Short mmCIF file of C-alpha atoms in Angstrom, two decimals:
data_model
loop_
_atom_site.label_atom_id
_atom_site.label_comp_id
_atom_site.label_asym_id
_atom_site.label_seq_id
_atom_site.Cartn_x
_atom_site.Cartn_y
_atom_site.Cartn_z
CA MET A 2 0.00 0.00 0.00
CA VAL A 3 1.41 3.36 -0.98
CA LEU A 4 0.63 6.93 -0.11
CA SER A 5 -2.15 7.96 -2.45
CA ILE A 6 -2.58 4.95 -4.67
CA ILE A 7 -3.95 6.48 -7.85
CA ALA A 8 -5.77 4.13 -10.21
CA LEU A 9 -3.95 1.03 -9.08
CA PRO A 10 -6.02 -2.19 -9.13
CA THR A 11 -6.39 -2.43 -5.34
CA ALA A 12 -5.23 -0.76 -2.17
CA GLY A 13 -3.15 -3.85 -1.60
CA ALA A 14 0.32 -4.35 -0.21
CA GLN A 15 3.01 -1.83 -1.04
CA GLU A 16 5.78 -3.42 -3.07
CA ARG A 17 9.17 -1.80 -2.70
CA GLY A 18 12.14 -2.68 -4.84
CA PRO A 19 12.21 -4.82 -8.00
CA ALA A 20 8.95 -6.11 -9.43
CA THR A 21 8.90 -9.89 -9.65
CA THR A 22 6.21 -12.42 -10.55
CA ALA A 23 5.63 -16.13 -10.49
CA GLN A 24 3.70 -15.91 -13.77
CA GLN A 25 5.31 -16.66 -17.09
CA SER A 26 6.51 -13.38 -18.54
CA ARG A 27 6.73 -12.52 -22.22
CA SER A 28 9.90 -12.34 -24.27
CA LEU A 29 10.87 -8.91 -25.49
CA SER A 30 12.60 -7.95 -28.73
CA ALA A 31 15.19 -5.21 -28.93
CA ALA A 32 12.53 -2.96 -30.47
CA ASP A 33 10.14 -3.72 -27.60
CA LYS A 34 12.75 -2.75 -25.02
CA ALA A 35 13.71 0.42 -26.88
CA ALA A 36 10.05 1.45 -27.08
CA ALA A 37 9.51 0.79 -23.37
CA VAL A 38 12.59 2.83 -22.45
CA ASP A 39 11.39 5.68 -24.64
CA VAL A 40 7.92 5.78 -23.05
CA LEU A 41 9.40 5.46 -19.56
CA ALA A 42 11.86 8.28 -20.19
CA GLN A 43 9.06 10.53 -21.42
CA ARG A 44 6.91 9.80 -18.34
CA LEU A 45 9.81 10.39 -15.96
CA SER A 46 10.66 13.71 -17.60
CA SER A 47 7.09 14.99 -17.59
CA LYS A 48 5.58 13.42 -14.46
CA TYR A 49 8.21 12.69 -11.79
CA VAL A 50 7.79 14.87 -8.72
CA PHE A 51 11.12 16.64 -9.23
CA ALA A 52 11.66 17.72 -12.83
CA ASP A 53 15.49 17.71 -12.71
CA GLU A 54 15.62 14.23 -11.15
CA GLY A 55 13.05 12.93 -13.64
CA LYS A 56 15.22 14.10 -16.52
CA LYS A 57 18.30 12.63 -14.83
CA MET A 58 16.67 9.19 -14.56
CA ALA A 59 15.38 9.42 -18.13
CA ALA A 60 18.91 10.12 -19.36
CA ALA A 61 20.28 7.23 -17.29
CA ILE A 62 18.01 4.57 -18.77
CA ARG A 63 18.53 5.90 -22.30
CA ASP A 64 22.27 5.64 -21.69
CA HIS A 65 21.92 2.05 -20.46
CA LEU A 66 19.97 1.23 -23.62
CA LEU A 67 22.64 2.76 -25.87
CA LYS A 68 25.35 0.80 -24.04
CA GLY A 69 23.50 -2.46 -24.67
CA ASP A 70 22.87 -3.14 -20.99
CA TYR A 71 19.39 -4.51 -21.74
CA GLU A 72 20.39 -6.86 -24.57
CA LYS A 73 20.80 -9.97 -22.42
CA VAL A 74 17.46 -9.53 -20.63
CA ALA A 75 14.87 -11.53 -22.52
CA ALA A 76 11.72 -11.60 -20.35
CA ASP A 77 9.72 -8.53 -19.38
CA ALA A 78 9.64 -9.42 -15.66
CA GLN A 79 13.45 -9.41 -15.55
CA PHE A 80 13.53 -6.26 -17.67
CA ALA A 81 11.29 -4.60 -15.06
CA ASP A 82 13.71 -5.60 -12.31
CA LEU A 83 16.70 -4.21 -14.16
CA LEU A 84 14.98 -0.94 -15.05
CA THR A 85 14.05 -0.50 -11.39
CA THR A 86 17.65 -1.12 -10.34
CA HIS A 87 18.95 1.45 -12.81
CA LEU A 88 16.37 4.06 -11.77
CA GLN A 89 17.12 3.58 -8.08
CA ALA A 90 20.84 3.92 -8.79
CA ALA A 91 20.25 7.21 -10.62
CA HIS A 92 17.93 8.58 -7.92
CA PRO A 93 16.81 6.55 -4.89
CA ASP A 94 13.05 6.76 -4.28
CA LYS A 95 11.36 3.84 -2.53
CA HIS A 96 8.03 4.54 -4.19
CA LEU A 97 9.53 4.29 -7.68
CA SER A 98 9.49 0.93 -9.48
CA ILE A 99 8.78 -0.85 -12.74
CA ARG A 100 6.42 -3.79 -12.27
CA TYR A 101 5.44 -6.76 -14.35
CA ALA A 102 1.67 -6.65 -14.81
CA LEU A 103 0.04 -9.09 -17.22
CA ASN A 104 -2.07 -7.14 -19.74
CA ALA A 105 -1.38 -3.83 -18.03
CA PRO A 106 -4.30 -1.39 -18.27
CA PRO A 107 -3.92 1.80 -20.31
CA ASP A 108 -3.00 5.06 -18.62
CA ARG A 109 -5.75 7.10 -17.00
CA PRO A 110 -5.79 10.76 -16.06
CA ARG A 111 -4.78 11.35 -12.47
CA PRO A 112 -7.94 12.12 -10.49
CA SER A 113 -7.87 14.54 -7.61
CA LEU A 114 -7.35 12.72 -4.32
CA ASN A 115 -10.58 14.31 -3.15
CA GLN A 116 -12.47 12.52 -5.95
CA GLY A 117 -11.64 9.04 -4.66
CA VAL A 118 -11.22 5.97 -6.85
CA PRO A 119 -13.02 5.44 -10.17
CA ALA A 120 -16.44 3.83 -9.80
CA GLU A 121 -15.50 0.71 -11.78
CA MET A 122 -12.77 -0.12 -9.25
CA ARG A 123 -14.90 0.27 -6.14
CA GLN A 124 -16.54 -3.17 -6.17
CA ARG A 125 -13.20 -4.97 -6.38
CA MET A 126 -11.72 -2.78 -3.65
CA THR A 127 -14.71 -3.47 -1.44
CA GLU A 128 -14.28 -7.22 -1.88
CA VAL A 129 -10.57 -7.00 -1.03
CA GLY A 130 -11.33 -4.72 1.89
CA GLN A 131 -13.91 -7.01 3.38
CA TYR A 132 -11.53 -9.96 3.19
CA LEU A 133 -8.78 -7.93 4.89
CA ASN A 134 -11.20 -6.27 7.34
CA PHE A 135 -10.08 -3.04 5.70
CA ALA A 136 -6.56 -3.55 7.15
CA ILE A 137 -7.79 -3.33 10.75
CA GLU A 138 -6.02 -6.30 12.29
CA LYS A 139 -6.93 -5.92 15.96
CA VAL A 140 -8.71 -3.75 18.54
CA GLU A 141 -8.02 -4.88 22.10
CA ARG A 142 -8.47 -3.55 25.64
CA LEU A 143 -5.35 -4.01 27.76
CA PRO A 144 -5.05 -3.77 31.57
CA GLY A 145 -5.47 -0.22 32.80
CA ASN A 146 -8.04 0.47 30.09
CA ILE A 147 -5.31 0.98 27.49
CA MET A 148 -6.65 0.45 23.98
CA TYR A 149 -4.46 -1.32 21.42
CA LEU A 150 -5.14 -0.93 17.69
CA LYS A 151 -3.16 -2.79 15.05
CA LEU A 152 -3.61 -1.12 11.68
CA ASN A 153 -1.87 -2.86 8.78
CA GLY A 154 -2.87 -0.22 6.26
CA PHE A 155 -4.92 2.91 5.69
CA PHE A 156 -7.51 1.52 3.34
CA GLU A 157 -9.15 3.58 0.61
CA ALA A 158 -11.41 5.98 2.49
CA GLU A 159 -14.66 5.60 0.60
CA THR A 160 -14.78 1.85 1.12
CA GLY A 161 -12.99 1.56 4.46
CA LYS A 162 -14.21 4.54 6.47
CA ALA A 163 -17.07 2.69 8.21
CA ALA A 164 -14.70 0.02 9.52
CA ALA A 165 -12.20 2.61 10.73
CA THR A 166 -15.00 4.54 12.42
CA ALA A 167 -16.13 1.40 14.24
CA ALA A 168 -12.60 0.68 15.45
CA MET A 169 -11.99 4.23 16.65
CA ASN A 170 -15.38 4.37 18.39
CA LEU A 171 -14.58 1.12 20.19
CA ALA A 172 -11.28 2.58 21.39
CA ALA A 173 -12.67 5.97 22.36
CA ASN A 174 -13.21 5.20 26.05
CA GLY A 175 -9.64 4.11 26.71
CA ASN A 176 -7.41 5.91 29.20
CA ALA A 177 -4.56 5.67 26.69
CA MET A 178 -4.11 4.28 23.18
CA ILE A 179 -1.38 2.33 21.41
CA ILE A 180 -1.58 2.32 17.61
CA ASP A 181 0.60 -0.33 16.00
CA LEU A 182 1.86 0.66 12.56
CA ARG A 183 4.89 -1.64 12.50
CA GLU A 184 3.49 -3.62 9.55
CA ASN A 185 1.61 -0.78 7.92
CA GLY A 186 2.80 -0.15 4.36
CA GLY A 187 0.61 2.88 3.69
CA GLY A 188 -2.61 3.67 1.86
CA ASP A 189 -5.01 6.56 1.44
CA PRO A 190 -4.17 9.97 2.96
CA ARG A 191 -7.90 10.66 3.32
CA MET A 192 -8.12 7.66 5.65
CA VAL A 193 -5.09 9.00 7.51
CA ALA A 194 -6.97 12.25 8.12
CA HIS A 195 -10.11 10.37 9.16
CA VAL A 196 -8.35 8.25 11.78
CA ALA A 197 -6.27 11.21 13.00
CA SER A 198 -9.46 13.22 13.53
CA TYR A 199 -10.48 10.89 16.38
CA LEU A 200 -7.28 11.79 18.24
CA LEU A 201 -7.79 15.55 18.00
CA GLY A 202 -10.14 18.18 19.38
CA ASP A 203 -13.11 20.19 18.20
CA LYS A 204 -11.15 22.54 15.92
CA LYS A 205 -10.09 21.72 12.36
CA ILE A 206 -6.36 21.18 12.02
CA HIS A 207 -4.50 21.44 8.72
CA LEU A 208 -2.57 18.17 8.77
CA SER A 209 -0.70 18.23 5.46
CA ASP A 210 -0.67 19.07 1.77
CA ILE A 211 0.27 16.99 -1.26
CA TYR A 212 1.64 18.90 -4.24
CA PHE A 213 1.51 17.40 -7.76
CA ARG A 214 4.22 18.84 -9.98
CA ALA A 215 2.88 18.03 -13.45
CA ASP A 216 -0.58 19.48 -12.71
CA ASN A 217 0.63 22.26 -10.40
CA GLU A 218 -2.14 21.16 -8.02
CA THR A 219 -2.20 20.98 -4.24
CA ASN A 220 -4.54 18.74 -2.22
CA SER A 221 -5.00 19.68 1.44
CA PHE A 222 -5.89 17.35 4.30
CA TRP A 223 -7.63 18.54 7.45
CA SER A 224 -8.93 16.90 10.58
CA ASP A 225 -12.72 16.69 10.90
CA PRO A 226 -14.17 17.59 14.31
CA ALA A 227 -17.51 16.07 13.23
CA VAL A 228 -16.40 12.47 12.69
CA PRO A 229 -19.11 9.90 13.48
CA GLY A 230 -19.48 8.58 17.00
CA VAL A 231 -17.15 9.34 19.90
CA ARG A 232 -13.67 10.83 19.60
CA PHE A 233 -10.78 9.66 21.77
CA GLY A 234 -9.96 13.33 22.04
CA ALA A 235 -6.91 15.54 22.16
CA ASP A 236 -5.73 15.06 25.74
CA LYS A 237 -5.26 11.36 26.52
CA PRO A 238 -1.87 9.76 25.72
CA VAL A 239 -1.36 8.07 22.35
CA TYR A 240 1.65 5.94 21.43
CA VAL A 241 2.40 4.96 17.83
CA LEU A 242 4.60 1.92 17.18
CA THR A 243 6.92 2.01 14.16
CA SER A 244 9.45 -0.15 12.36
CA GLY A 245 11.51 0.00 9.20
CA LYS A 246 8.45 -1.45 7.44
CA THR A 247 6.25 1.48 8.41
CA PHE A 248 5.92 3.28 5.10
CA SER A 249 4.17 5.93 3.06
CA ALA A 250 0.71 6.87 4.42
CA ALA A 251 1.61 5.22 7.74
CA GLU A 252 4.54 7.63 7.89
CA ASP A 253 2.19 10.45 6.90
CA PHE A 254 0.02 9.67 9.95
CA THR A 255 3.05 9.42 12.25
CA TYR A 256 4.98 12.42 10.94
CA ASN A 257 2.09 14.88 10.97
CA LEU A 258 0.77 13.93 14.41
CA GLN A 259 4.31 13.95 15.79
CA ALA A 260 4.82 17.45 14.35
CA ILE A 261 1.87 18.80 16.36
CA LYS A 262 3.08 16.87 19.42
CA ARG A 263 -0.09 14.81 19.65
CA ILE A 264 1.60 11.38 19.79
CA THR A 265 4.68 9.67 21.16
CA VAL A 266 6.43 7.55 18.53
CA VAL A 267 7.98 4.37 19.89
CA GLY A 268 10.13 1.98 17.85
CA GLU A 269 12.40 2.30 14.84
CA THR A 270 12.94 4.92 12.15
CA THR A 271 10.39 4.36 9.40
CA GLY A 272 10.98 3.46 5.75
CA GLY A 273 11.21 6.96 4.25
CA GLY A 274 8.68 7.21 1.39
CA ALA A 275 6.72 10.47 1.07
CA HIS A 276 5.87 10.63 -2.63
CA PRO A 277 2.41 9.62 -3.91
CA VAL A 278 2.41 7.61 -7.09
CA GLN A 279 0.63 7.15 -10.39
CA PRO A 280 0.92 4.07 -12.64
CA PHE A 281 1.85 4.38 -16.31
CA ARG A 282 1.78 1.60 -18.90
CA ILE A 283 5.12 1.48 -20.71
CA ALA A 284 4.66 -1.90 -22.46
CA PRO A 285 1.87 -4.50 -22.73
CA ASN A 286 3.01 -6.21 -19.50
CA LEU A 287 4.97 -3.42 -17.80
CA VAL A 288 3.79 -0.62 -15.52
CA ALA A 289 5.94 2.22 -14.24
CA VAL A 290 4.89 3.28 -10.75
CA ILE A 291 6.12 6.88 -10.70
CA PRO A 292 6.02 9.33 -7.78
CA VAL A 293 4.13 12.34 -9.10
CA GLY A 294 3.76 14.45 -5.95
CA ARG A 295 5.26 15.23 -2.57
CA SER A 296 3.88 15.57 0.92
CA ILE A 297 4.32 18.89 2.73
CA ASN A 298 3.89 19.35 6.46
CA LEU A 299 2.68 22.79 7.44
CA ILE A 300 4.98 23.01 10.45
CA THR A 301 8.23 21.54 9.16
CA LYS A 302 7.63 22.66 5.54
CA GLY A 303 9.10 19.30 4.53
CA ASN A 304 8.48 15.56 4.83
CA TRP A 305 10.13 12.24 5.64
CA GLU A 306 11.33 11.26 2.16
CA GLY A 307 14.60 9.37 2.37
CA THR A 308 15.03 9.93 6.10
CA GLY A 309 11.98 8.25 7.63
CA VAL A 310 10.20 9.39 10.75
CA LYS A 311 12.46 9.38 13.79
CA PRO A 312 10.95 7.86 16.94
CA ASP A 313 10.61 9.86 20.15
CA VAL A 314 11.54 6.69 22.03
CA ALA A 315 14.00 4.60 20.03
CA VAL A 316 13.77 0.86 20.65
CA ALA A 317 13.92 -2.30 18.51
CA SER A 318 10.59 -2.86 16.80
CA ASP A 319 10.06 -6.20 18.57
CA LYS A 320 10.33 -4.35 21.91
CA ALA A 321 8.21 -1.37 20.90
CA MET A 322 4.92 -2.78 22.18
CA THR A 323 6.41 -3.67 25.55
CA LYS A 324 7.96 -0.20 25.87
CA ALA A 325 4.80 1.66 24.86
CA ASN A 326 2.66 -0.46 27.17
CA ALA A 327 4.97 0.34 30.09
CA LEU A 328 4.94 4.06 29.26
CA ALA A 329 1.15 4.06 28.99
CA LEU A 330 0.72 2.24 32.29
CA ARG A 331 2.99 4.73 34.02
CA GLN A 332 0.75 7.52 32.76
CA VAL A 333 -2.59 5.96 33.69
CA LEU A 334 -1.63 4.55 37.10
CA PRO A 335 -1.81 7.90 38.98
CA LYS A 336 -5.31 8.51 37.62
CA LEU A 337 -6.89 5.19 38.63
CA SER A 338 -9.97 5.55 40.80
CA ASN A 339 -10.13 1.87 41.84
CA PRO A 340 -7.44 1.22 44.51
CA MET A 341 -7.98 -2.55 44.24
CA GLU A 342 -6.79 -2.49 40.64
CA ARG A 343 -3.50 -0.75 41.43
CA PRO A 344 -1.49 -3.78 42.76
CA MET A 345 -2.31 -5.81 39.67
CA LEU A 346 -1.28 -3.00 37.35
CA GLU A 347 1.89 -2.27 39.29
CA LYS A 348 2.82 -5.92 38.94
CA LYS A 349 2.11 -5.76 35.23
CA LEU A 350 4.28 -2.64 34.90
CA ALA A 351 7.15 -4.33 36.73
CA GLU A 352 6.90 -7.33 34.38
CA LEU A 353 6.99 -5.06 31.31
CA GLU A 354 9.97 -3.09 32.53
CA ALA A 355 11.81 -6.28 33.48
CA ALA A 356 11.25 -7.58 29.95
CA LEU A 357 12.93 -4.46 28.58
#
């Protein structure tokens, strides 16, 4: 799942690095490869988020073609891998890749993020979403009335919003919240804003912008004080767990809430991908997934591209839950109204801290 999937078949798992497939790929002639390189170079030059870098990558792959570096690659799946390697060498961007896609669909205009996905895709996305429970893996109440949410993605907002609303409503009465994004590869920035709204107050907050270079268009994302049901609110502690796999829209959620000091980030530095993408067909079975925009935080004026989001409390990702649980318990213990519960929670806290 990537930040702002635009006209991709599903809001499925983000794939970083070379595109591979178990399916039988098609053999390519020299003319096929030259044509694919030409289309790819044109798309990079005109669409990549940074014009100079797009032209640099276009020149690099044209140079590889002239040097004969693609002559020994016969199948399009392997050609995709090699093109990705060459692009990443020219300009590292974890959202950028060439993928093998059998009978790749033709290019479509990039819709505004505020328009959502095309109607013909919605049924398929709904089916995938229902099977995956819209990437909501777990909602659990821990001792001390600490709510734990495991979100493995930020599903497309139009199809997944009801499920996210239900999860956030269920967690609203907690004394603290732990949101686990360690396996979250990204998704829809509109869903990011929806979930974030439950952690904020009754005033709209400008969370972020996404700027699209080719269209000279900016999409803005705000919190919504009128989200359905009950908000967790702006005052109770929230811990967000991260790992090196936390990517894209999951970083968007973490970075922007960290910037306004609403959350405490516990774990590892995240993957470092802040550029929304658009797919382009460059050959019958090849799709170029090209970053066409960049995220902009209103406070930092930048984003997490290439650097990742730095945790407030750095700890190995497999210890992040234990650490956050201990921190949350320390915060809720002084506020407990039931004295009989305190010994049990103090014991639990001692166990957590001993494990660390």
